[in-house]
PDB file of C-alpha atoms in Angstrom:
ATOM      1  CA  ASP H   1     115.309  92.029 102.737  1.00  0.00           C
ATOM      2  CA  GLN H   2     115.814  91.071  99.347  1.00  0.00           C
ATOM      3  CA  GLN H   3     119.444  91.572  98.421  1.00  0.00           C
ATOM      4  CA  VAL H   4     119.033  90.812  94.726  1.00  0.00           C
ATOM      5  CA  LYS H   5     115.825  92.003  92.968  1.00  0.00           C
ATOM      6  CA  GLN H   6     114.411  91.576  89.660  1.00  0.00           C
ATOM      7  CA  ASN H   7     111.583  93.919  89.755  1.00  0.00           C
ATOM      8  CA  SER H   8     109.954  92.883  86.537  1.00  0.00           C
ATOM      9  CA  PRO H   9     107.940  89.753  86.925  1.00  0.00           C
ATOM     10  CA  SER H  10     107.656  89.483  83.123  1.00  0.00           C
ATOM     11  CA  LEU H  11     108.695  90.875  79.906  1.00  0.00           C
ATOM     12  CA  SER H  12     107.256  90.337  76.317  1.00  0.00           C
ATOM     13  CA  VAL H  13     109.490  91.039  73.454  1.00  0.00           C
ATOM     14  CA  GLN H  14     108.968  90.761  69.776  1.00  0.00           C
ATOM     15  CA  GLU H  15     110.736  88.045  67.891  1.00  0.00           C
ATOM     16  CA  GLY H  16     114.307  89.509  66.502  1.00  0.00           C
ATOM     17  CA  ARG H  17     114.296  92.545  68.911  1.00  0.00           C
ATOM     18  CA  ILE H  18     116.585  93.169  72.003  1.00  0.00           C
ATOM     19  CA  SER H  19     115.581  91.473  75.162  1.00  0.00           C
ATOM     20  CA  ILE H  20     116.891  93.649  78.225  1.00  0.00           C
ATOM     21  CA  LEU H  21     116.488  91.840  81.658  1.00  0.00           C
ATOM     22  CA  ASN H  22     117.400  93.882  84.600  1.00  0.00           C
ATOM     23  CA  CYS H  23     118.632  93.119  88.134  1.00  0.00           C
ATOM     24  CA  ASP H  24     119.188  95.327  91.202  1.00  0.00           C
ATOM     25  CA  TYR H  25     121.711  94.312  94.252  1.00  0.00           C
ATOM     26  CA  THR H  26     121.849  96.089  97.695  1.00  0.00           C
ATOM     27  CA  ASN H  27     124.934  94.437  99.068  1.00  0.00           C
ATOM     28  CA  SER H  28     128.122  96.648  97.873  1.00  0.00           C
ATOM     29  CA  MET H  29     130.449  93.121  98.732  1.00  0.00           C
ATOM     30  CA  PHE H  30     128.844  91.232  95.926  1.00  0.00           C
ATOM     31  CA  ASP H  31     131.524  90.487  93.550  1.00  0.00           C
ATOM     32  CA  TYR H  32     130.346  88.011  91.252  1.00  0.00           C
ATOM     33  CA  PHE H  33     126.987  87.975  89.368  1.00  0.00           C
ATOM     34  CA  LEU H  34     125.500  85.368  87.214  1.00  0.00           C
ATOM     35  CA  TRP H  35     122.438  84.767  84.907  1.00  0.00           C
ATOM     36  CA  TYR H  36     120.448  81.356  84.852  1.00  0.00           C
ATOM     37  CA  LYS H  37     117.810  80.470  82.406  1.00  0.00           C
ATOM     38  CA  LYS H  38     114.873  78.260  83.536  1.00  0.00           C
ATOM     39  CA  TYR H  39     112.485  76.288  81.360  1.00  0.00           C
ATOM     40  CA  PRO H  40     109.238  74.713  82.942  1.00  0.00           C
ATOM     41  CA  ALA H  41     109.773  71.410  84.679  1.00  0.00           C
ATOM     42  CA  GLU H  42     113.524  71.604  84.218  1.00  0.00           C
ATOM     43  CA  GLY H  43     116.055  72.823  86.569  1.00  0.00           C
ATOM     44  CA  PRO H  44     117.950  76.262  85.872  1.00  0.00           C
ATOM     45  CA  THR H  45     120.814  76.341  83.738  1.00  0.00           C
ATOM     46  CA  PHE H  46     123.930  78.527  83.570  1.00  0.00           C
ATOM     47  CA  LEU H  47     124.050  81.452  80.860  1.00  0.00           C
ATOM     48  CA  ILE H  48     126.510  84.063  81.504  1.00  0.00           C
ATOM     49  CA  SER H  49     128.561  85.456  84.450  1.00  0.00           C
ATOM     50  CA  ILE H  50     130.429  88.432  85.185  1.00  0.00           C
ATOM     51  CA  SER H  51     133.101  89.495  87.794  1.00  0.00           C
ATOM     52  CA  SER H  52     133.149  92.974  89.498  1.00  0.00           C
ATOM     53  CA  ILE H  53     136.409  93.659  88.002  1.00  0.00           C
ATOM     54  CA  LYS H  54     134.554  94.016  84.598  1.00  0.00           C
ATOM     55  CA  ASP H  55     131.579  96.090  83.080  1.00  0.00           C
ATOM     56  CA  LYS H  56     130.743  93.829  80.460  1.00  0.00           C
ATOM     57  CA  ASN H  57     130.864  90.279  79.287  1.00  0.00           C
ATOM     58  CA  GLU H  58     129.713  88.678  75.887  1.00  0.00           C
ATOM     59  CA  ASP H  59     128.750  85.313  75.115  1.00  0.00           C
ATOM     60  CA  GLY H  60     127.132  84.981  71.370  1.00  0.00           C
ATOM     61  CA  ARG H  61     123.823  86.454  71.557  1.00  0.00           C
ATOM     62  CA  PHE H  62     123.949  87.307  75.453  1.00  0.00           C
ATOM     63  CA  THR H  63     125.712  90.345  76.982  1.00  0.00           C
ATOM     64  CA  VAL H  64     125.813  91.148  80.419  1.00  0.00           C
ATOM     65  CA  PHE H  65     126.437  94.573  81.767  1.00  0.00           C
ATOM     66  CA  LEU H  66     127.427  95.651  85.275  1.00  0.00           C
ATOM     67  CA  ASN H  67     127.322  99.096  86.823  1.00  0.00           C
ATOM     68  CA  LYS H  68     128.901  98.974  89.934  1.00  0.00           C
ATOM     69  CA  SER H  69     128.068 102.573  91.209  1.00  0.00           C
ATOM     70  CA  ALA H  70     124.421 102.075  90.754  1.00  0.00           C
ATOM     71  CA  LYS H  71     124.253  98.490  91.896  1.00  0.00           C
ATOM     72  CA  HIS H  72     122.503  97.289  88.531  1.00  0.00           C
ATOM     73  CA  LEU H  73     123.136  94.700  86.188  1.00  0.00           C
ATOM     74  CA  SER H  74     121.274  93.567  82.943  1.00  0.00           C
ATOM     75  CA  LEU H  75     121.272  90.872  80.354  1.00  0.00           C
ATOM     76  CA  HIS H  76     120.814  91.521  76.929  1.00  0.00           C
ATOM     77  CA  ILE H  77     119.468  89.023  74.304  1.00  0.00           C
ATOM     78  CA  VAL H  78     119.986  89.962  70.459  1.00  0.00           C
ATOM     79  CA  PRO H  79     118.384  88.735  68.674  1.00  0.00           C
ATOM     80  CA  SER H  80     115.506  87.363  70.541  1.00  0.00           C
ATOM     81  CA  GLN H  81     114.604  83.998  69.524  1.00  0.00           C
ATOM     82  CA  PRO H  82     111.352  82.301  70.411  1.00  0.00           C
ATOM     83  CA  GLY H  83     113.439  79.460  72.517  1.00  0.00           C
ATOM     84  CA  ASP H  84     114.605  82.286  74.641  1.00  0.00           C
ATOM     85  CA  SER H  85     111.106  82.400  76.242  1.00  0.00           C
ATOM     86  CA  ALA H  86     112.074  81.162  79.684  1.00  0.00           C
ATOM     87  CA  VAL H  87     112.459  82.443  83.341  1.00  0.00           C
ATOM     88  CA  TYR H  88     115.566  84.084  83.781  1.00  0.00           C
ATOM     89  CA  PHE H  89     117.321  84.521  87.479  1.00  0.00           C
ATOM     90  CA  CYS H  90     120.106  86.715  88.413  1.00  0.00           C
ATOM     91  CA  ALA H  91     122.176  85.879  91.010  1.00  0.00           C
ATOM     92  CA  ALA H  92     125.195  87.146  93.194  1.00  0.00           C
ATOM     93  CA  SER H  93     127.898  85.991  95.514  1.00  0.00           C
ATOM     94  CA  ASP H  94     130.898  87.903  97.623  1.00  0.00           C
ATOM     95  CA  GLY H  95     134.350  87.002  98.121  1.00  0.00           C
ATOM     96  CA  SER H  96     134.161  85.570 101.662  1.00  0.00           C
ATOM     97  CA  ASN H  97     130.649  83.529 101.097  1.00  0.00           C
ATOM     98  CA  TYR H  98     130.074  80.636  99.202  1.00  0.00           C
ATOM     99  CA  GLN H  99     126.184  81.374  99.293  1.00  0.00           C
ATOM    100  CA  LEU H 100     124.608  82.489  95.972  1.00  0.00           C
ATOM    101  CA  ILE H 101     121.679  85.053  96.430  1.00  0.00           C
ATOM    102  CA  TRP H 102     119.080  85.107  93.889  1.00  0.00           C
ATOM    103  CA  GLY H 103     116.622  87.162  92.355  1.00  0.00           C
ATOM    104  CA  ALA H 104     113.034  86.197  92.171  1.00  0.00           C
ATOM    105  CA  GLY H 105     113.262  85.902  88.456  1.00  0.00           C
ATOM    106  CA  THR H 106     111.527  87.449  85.531  1.00  0.00           C
ATOM    107  CA  LYS H 107     109.698  85.684  82.678  1.00  0.00           C
ATOM    108  CA  LEU H 108     110.577  86.344  79.487  1.00  0.00           C
ATOM    109  CA  ILE H 109     108.237  85.882  76.509  1.00  0.00           C
ATOM    110  CA  ILE H 110     109.221  86.054  72.943  1.00  0.00           C
ATOM    111  CA  LYS H 111     106.034  86.855  70.523  1.00  0.00           C
ATOM    112  CA  PRO H 112     106.676  85.690  67.022  1.00  0.00           C
TER     113      PRO H 112
ATOM    114  CA  LYS T   1     128.584  62.971  81.185  1.00  0.00           C
ATOM    115  CA  ALA T   2     124.951  62.201  83.230  1.00  0.00           C
ATOM    116  CA  GLY T   3     123.639  65.354  84.639  1.00  0.00           C
ATOM    117  CA  VAL T   4     122.494  66.018  87.831  1.00  0.00           C
ATOM    118  CA  THR T   5     119.647  63.676  89.309  1.00  0.00           C
ATOM    119  CA  GLN T   6     116.923  63.998  91.839  1.00  0.00           C
ATOM    120  CA  THR T   7     114.618  61.598  92.760  1.00  0.00           C
ATOM    121  CA  PRO T   8     111.652  61.503  93.508  1.00  0.00           C
ATOM    122  CA  ARG T   9     110.529  63.916  91.102  1.00  0.00           C
ATOM    123  CA  TYR T  10     107.137  64.460  92.761  1.00  0.00           C
ATOM    124  CA  LEU T  11     106.145  63.712  96.179  1.00  0.00           C
ATOM    125  CA  ILE T  12     102.840  64.330  98.089  1.00  0.00           C
ATOM    126  CA  LYS T  13     103.069  64.096 101.913  1.00  0.00           C
ATOM    127  CA  THR T  14     100.652  65.154 104.789  1.00  0.00           C
ATOM    128  CA  ARG T  15     101.427  67.580 107.404  1.00  0.00           C
ATOM    129  CA  GLY T  16     103.583  66.416 110.232  1.00  0.00           C
ATOM    130  CA  GLN T  17     105.300  63.857 108.193  1.00  0.00           C
ATOM    131  CA  GLN T  18     108.918  63.809 107.311  1.00  0.00           C
ATOM    132  CA  VAL T  19     110.339  63.460 103.895  1.00  0.00           C
ATOM    133  CA  THR T  20     113.636  62.516 102.466  1.00  0.00           C
ATOM    134  CA  LEU T  21     114.925  63.776  98.776  1.00  0.00           C
ATOM    135  CA  SER T  22     117.876  62.336  96.938  1.00  0.00           C
ATOM    136  CA  CYS T  23     120.548  64.173  94.915  1.00  0.00           C
ATOM    137  CA  SER T  24     123.025  62.572  92.553  1.00  0.00           C
ATOM    138  CA  PRO T  25     125.743  65.242  91.446  1.00  0.00           C
ATOM    139  CA  ILE T  26     127.531  65.286  88.173  1.00  0.00           C
ATOM    140  CA  SER T  27     130.613  62.504  88.197  1.00  0.00           C
ATOM    141  CA  GLY T  28     133.532  64.528  89.904  1.00  0.00           C
ATOM    142  CA  HIS T  29     131.601  67.254  91.167  1.00  0.00           C
ATOM    143  CA  ARG T  30     132.088  67.750  95.262  1.00  0.00           C
ATOM    144  CA  SER T  31     129.946  70.775  95.667  1.00  0.00           C
ATOM    145  CA  VAL T  32     126.187  69.901  96.318  1.00  0.00           C
ATOM    146  CA  SER T  33     123.756  72.814  96.989  1.00  0.00           C
ATOM    147  CA  TRP T  34     120.136  72.664  97.779  1.00  0.00           C
ATOM    148  CA  TYR T  35     117.459  75.337  97.186  1.00  0.00           C
ATOM    149  CA  GLN T  36     113.879  75.732  97.770  1.00  0.00           C
ATOM    150  CA  GLN T  37     111.781  77.468  94.930  1.00  0.00           C
ATOM    151  CA  THR T  38     108.441  78.938  95.568  1.00  0.00           C
ATOM    152  CA  PRO T  39     106.390  81.415  93.103  1.00  0.00           C
ATOM    153  CA  GLY T  40     107.756  84.888  93.042  1.00  0.00           C
ATOM    154  CA  GLN T  41     110.360  84.084  95.959  1.00  0.00           C
ATOM    155  CA  GLY T  42     112.976  83.014  93.391  1.00  0.00           C
ATOM    156  CA  LEU T  43     115.503  80.478  94.508  1.00  0.00           C
ATOM    157  CA  GLN T  44     116.321  80.337  98.517  1.00  0.00           C
ATOM    158  CA  PHE T  45     119.337  78.923  99.503  1.00  0.00           C
ATOM    159  CA  LEU T  46     119.048  76.092 102.063  1.00  0.00           C
ATOM    160  CA  PHE T  47     122.727  74.684 102.391  1.00  0.00           C
ATOM    161  CA  GLU T  48     125.883  73.483 100.739  1.00  0.00           C
ATOM    162  CA  TYR T  49     128.029  70.471 101.040  1.00  0.00           C
ATOM    163  CA  PHE T  50     131.476  69.930 100.023  1.00  0.00           C
ATOM    164  CA  SER T  51     133.367  66.824 100.277  1.00  0.00           C
ATOM    165  CA  GLU T  52     130.785  65.359 103.247  1.00  0.00           C
ATOM    166  CA  THR T  53     131.175  68.986 105.022  1.00  0.00           C
ATOM    167  CA  GLN T  54     128.112  71.417 105.476  1.00  0.00           C
ATOM    168  CA  ARG T  55     130.089  74.573 104.218  1.00  0.00           C
ATOM    169  CA  ASN T  56     126.944  77.167 104.314  1.00  0.00           C
ATOM    170  CA  LYS T  57     123.641  77.016 105.392  1.00  0.00           C
ATOM    171  CA  GLY T  58     120.660  79.226 104.578  1.00  0.00           C
ATOM    172  CA  ASN T  59     118.153  80.991 106.815  1.00  0.00           C
ATOM    173  CA  PHE T  60     115.939  77.840 107.212  1.00  0.00           C
ATOM    174  CA  PRO T  61     114.595  76.328 110.474  1.00  0.00           C
ATOM    175  CA  GLY T  62     116.270  73.190 111.922  1.00  0.00           C
ATOM    176  CA  ARG T  63     113.428  70.934 110.400  1.00  0.00           C
ATOM    177  CA  PHE T  64     115.407  71.231 107.208  1.00  0.00           C
ATOM    178  CA  SER T  65     118.483  69.232 107.333  1.00  0.00           C
ATOM    179  CA  GLY T  66     121.032  67.601 104.995  1.00  0.00           C
ATOM    180  CA  ARG T  67     123.960  65.383 104.728  1.00  0.00           C
ATOM    181  CA  GLN T  68     126.551  64.390 101.870  1.00  0.00           C
ATOM    182  CA  PHE T  69     128.222  61.035 101.351  1.00  0.00           C
ATOM    183  CA  SER T  70     131.422  60.030 100.337  1.00  0.00           C
ATOM    184  CA  ASN T  71     130.454  59.865  96.849  1.00  0.00           C
ATOM    185  CA  SER T  72     129.154  63.024  96.897  1.00  0.00           C
ATOM    186  CA  ARG T  73     125.783  61.948  96.613  1.00  0.00           C
ATOM    187  CA  SER T  74     123.418  64.200  99.109  1.00  0.00           C
ATOM    188  CA  GLU T  75     119.787  63.876 100.745  1.00  0.00           C
ATOM    189  CA  MET T  76     117.791  66.540 102.344  1.00  0.00           C
ATOM    190  CA  ASN T  77     115.314  65.700 105.250  1.00  0.00           C
ATOM    191  CA  VAL T  78     112.587  67.877 106.305  1.00  0.00           C
ATOM    192  CA  SER T  79     110.658  66.869 109.333  1.00  0.00           C
ATOM    193  CA  THR T  80     107.229  67.769 110.551  1.00  0.00           C
ATOM    194  CA  LEU T  81     106.234  69.043 107.371  1.00  0.00           C
ATOM    195  CA  GLU T  82     104.241  72.314 107.117  1.00  0.00           C
ATOM    196  CA  LEU T  83     101.827  73.518 104.404  1.00  0.00           C
ATOM    197  CA  GLY T  84     104.365  76.303 103.690  1.00  0.00           C
ATOM    198  CA  ASP T  85     106.893  73.446 102.756  1.00  0.00           C
ATOM    199  CA  SER T  86     105.082  72.961  99.367  1.00  0.00           C
ATOM    200  CA  ALA T  87     107.869  73.665  96.844  1.00  0.00           C
ATOM    201  CA  LEU T  88     110.063  72.802  93.980  1.00  0.00           C
ATOM    202  CA  TYR T  89     113.217  71.603  95.796  1.00  0.00           C
ATOM    203  CA  LEU T  90     116.425  72.243  93.529  1.00  0.00           C
ATOM    204  CA  CYS T  91     119.917  70.483  93.897  1.00  0.00           C
ATOM    205  CA  ALA T  92     122.920  71.886  92.281  1.00  0.00           C
ATOM    206  CA  SER T  93     126.441  70.537  91.868  1.00  0.00           C
ATOM    207  CA  SER T  94     129.637  72.253  90.835  1.00  0.00           C
ATOM    208  CA  LEU T  95     133.223  71.438  90.838  1.00  0.00           C
ATOM    209  CA  GLN T  96     134.281  73.992  93.649  1.00  0.00           C
ATOM    210  CA  SER T  97     132.249  76.385  95.466  1.00  0.00           C
ATOM    211  CA  SER T  98     128.679  77.104  94.555  1.00  0.00           C
ATOM    212  CA  GLY T  99     129.082  80.800  94.303  1.00  0.00           C
ATOM    213  CA  ARG T 100     132.524  81.058  92.422  1.00  0.00           C
ATOM    214  CA  ALA T 101     132.861  78.420  89.733  1.00  0.00           C
ATOM    215  CA  GLY T 102     131.509  78.860  86.312  1.00  0.00           C
ATOM    216  CA  GLY T 103     127.954  78.101  87.297  1.00  0.00           C
ATOM    217  CA  GLN T 104     126.158  75.476  88.836  1.00  0.00           C
ATOM    218  CA  TYR T 105     124.246  72.375  87.111  1.00  0.00           C
ATOM    219  CA  PHE T 106     120.935  72.055  88.457  1.00  0.00           C
ATOM    220  CA  GLY T 107     118.901  68.686  88.568  1.00  0.00           C
ATOM    221  CA  PRO T 108     115.170  68.745  87.493  1.00  0.00           C
ATOM    222  CA  GLY T 109     114.032  69.401  90.932  1.00  0.00           C
ATOM    223  CA  THR T 110     111.498  67.346  93.191  1.00  0.00           C
ATOM    224  CA  ARG T 111     108.041  69.004  93.472  1.00  0.00           C
ATOM    225  CA  LEU T 112     106.913  68.511  97.009  1.00  0.00           C
ATOM    226  CA  THR T 113     103.259  68.913  97.887  1.00  0.00           C
ATOM    227  CA  VAL T 114     102.082  69.007 101.554  1.00  0.00           C
ATOM    228  CA  THR T 115      98.536  68.448 102.292  1.00  0.00           C
TER     229      THR T 115
END
């Protein structure tokens, strides 16, 4: 039973355009969400997070949106750059548990 | 500041053997978490240690164990290896708890192949 789902295994976007990566969750107790980026042969690196008291968090080209009623979050990258090609993971946790629950990841490919 | 280091980077073992993986967190970080990554499964949480105590554990069999030393370095052990244990094992450190701090810092992982 996957509590965090990333339904798109891969996504291809033209350089300069917007990339939108999606993540759905089932546990209504989740109150903190994170996005990580992973290059081959490296560990994931933290990108951006959002608390459930917010519906949007922005950091440079990266914006995360949270829709609590739909149990859905998305990561927007604008504009997309070749260096953004990587696997993106979303993860979630609740206030009573230190454990992060991870999605399966979405491979983003930025085409020149 | 040095990042999270994991040793060895690659390992090949045969079924039935046991293996020990090592992780050195970022200096000052007290929380160390271990994850298993397999294709299409994302990161599966194994356990988290904080100040030498196991604070949380994922749904893995007892063949998977770990410990943390007073200098925050951590080891994980897998006994009686099975083919399905072939995966990338990632270690992550953070200042406080794994799920609440501003993100964890990951090492490059140990690629374990069981034949």
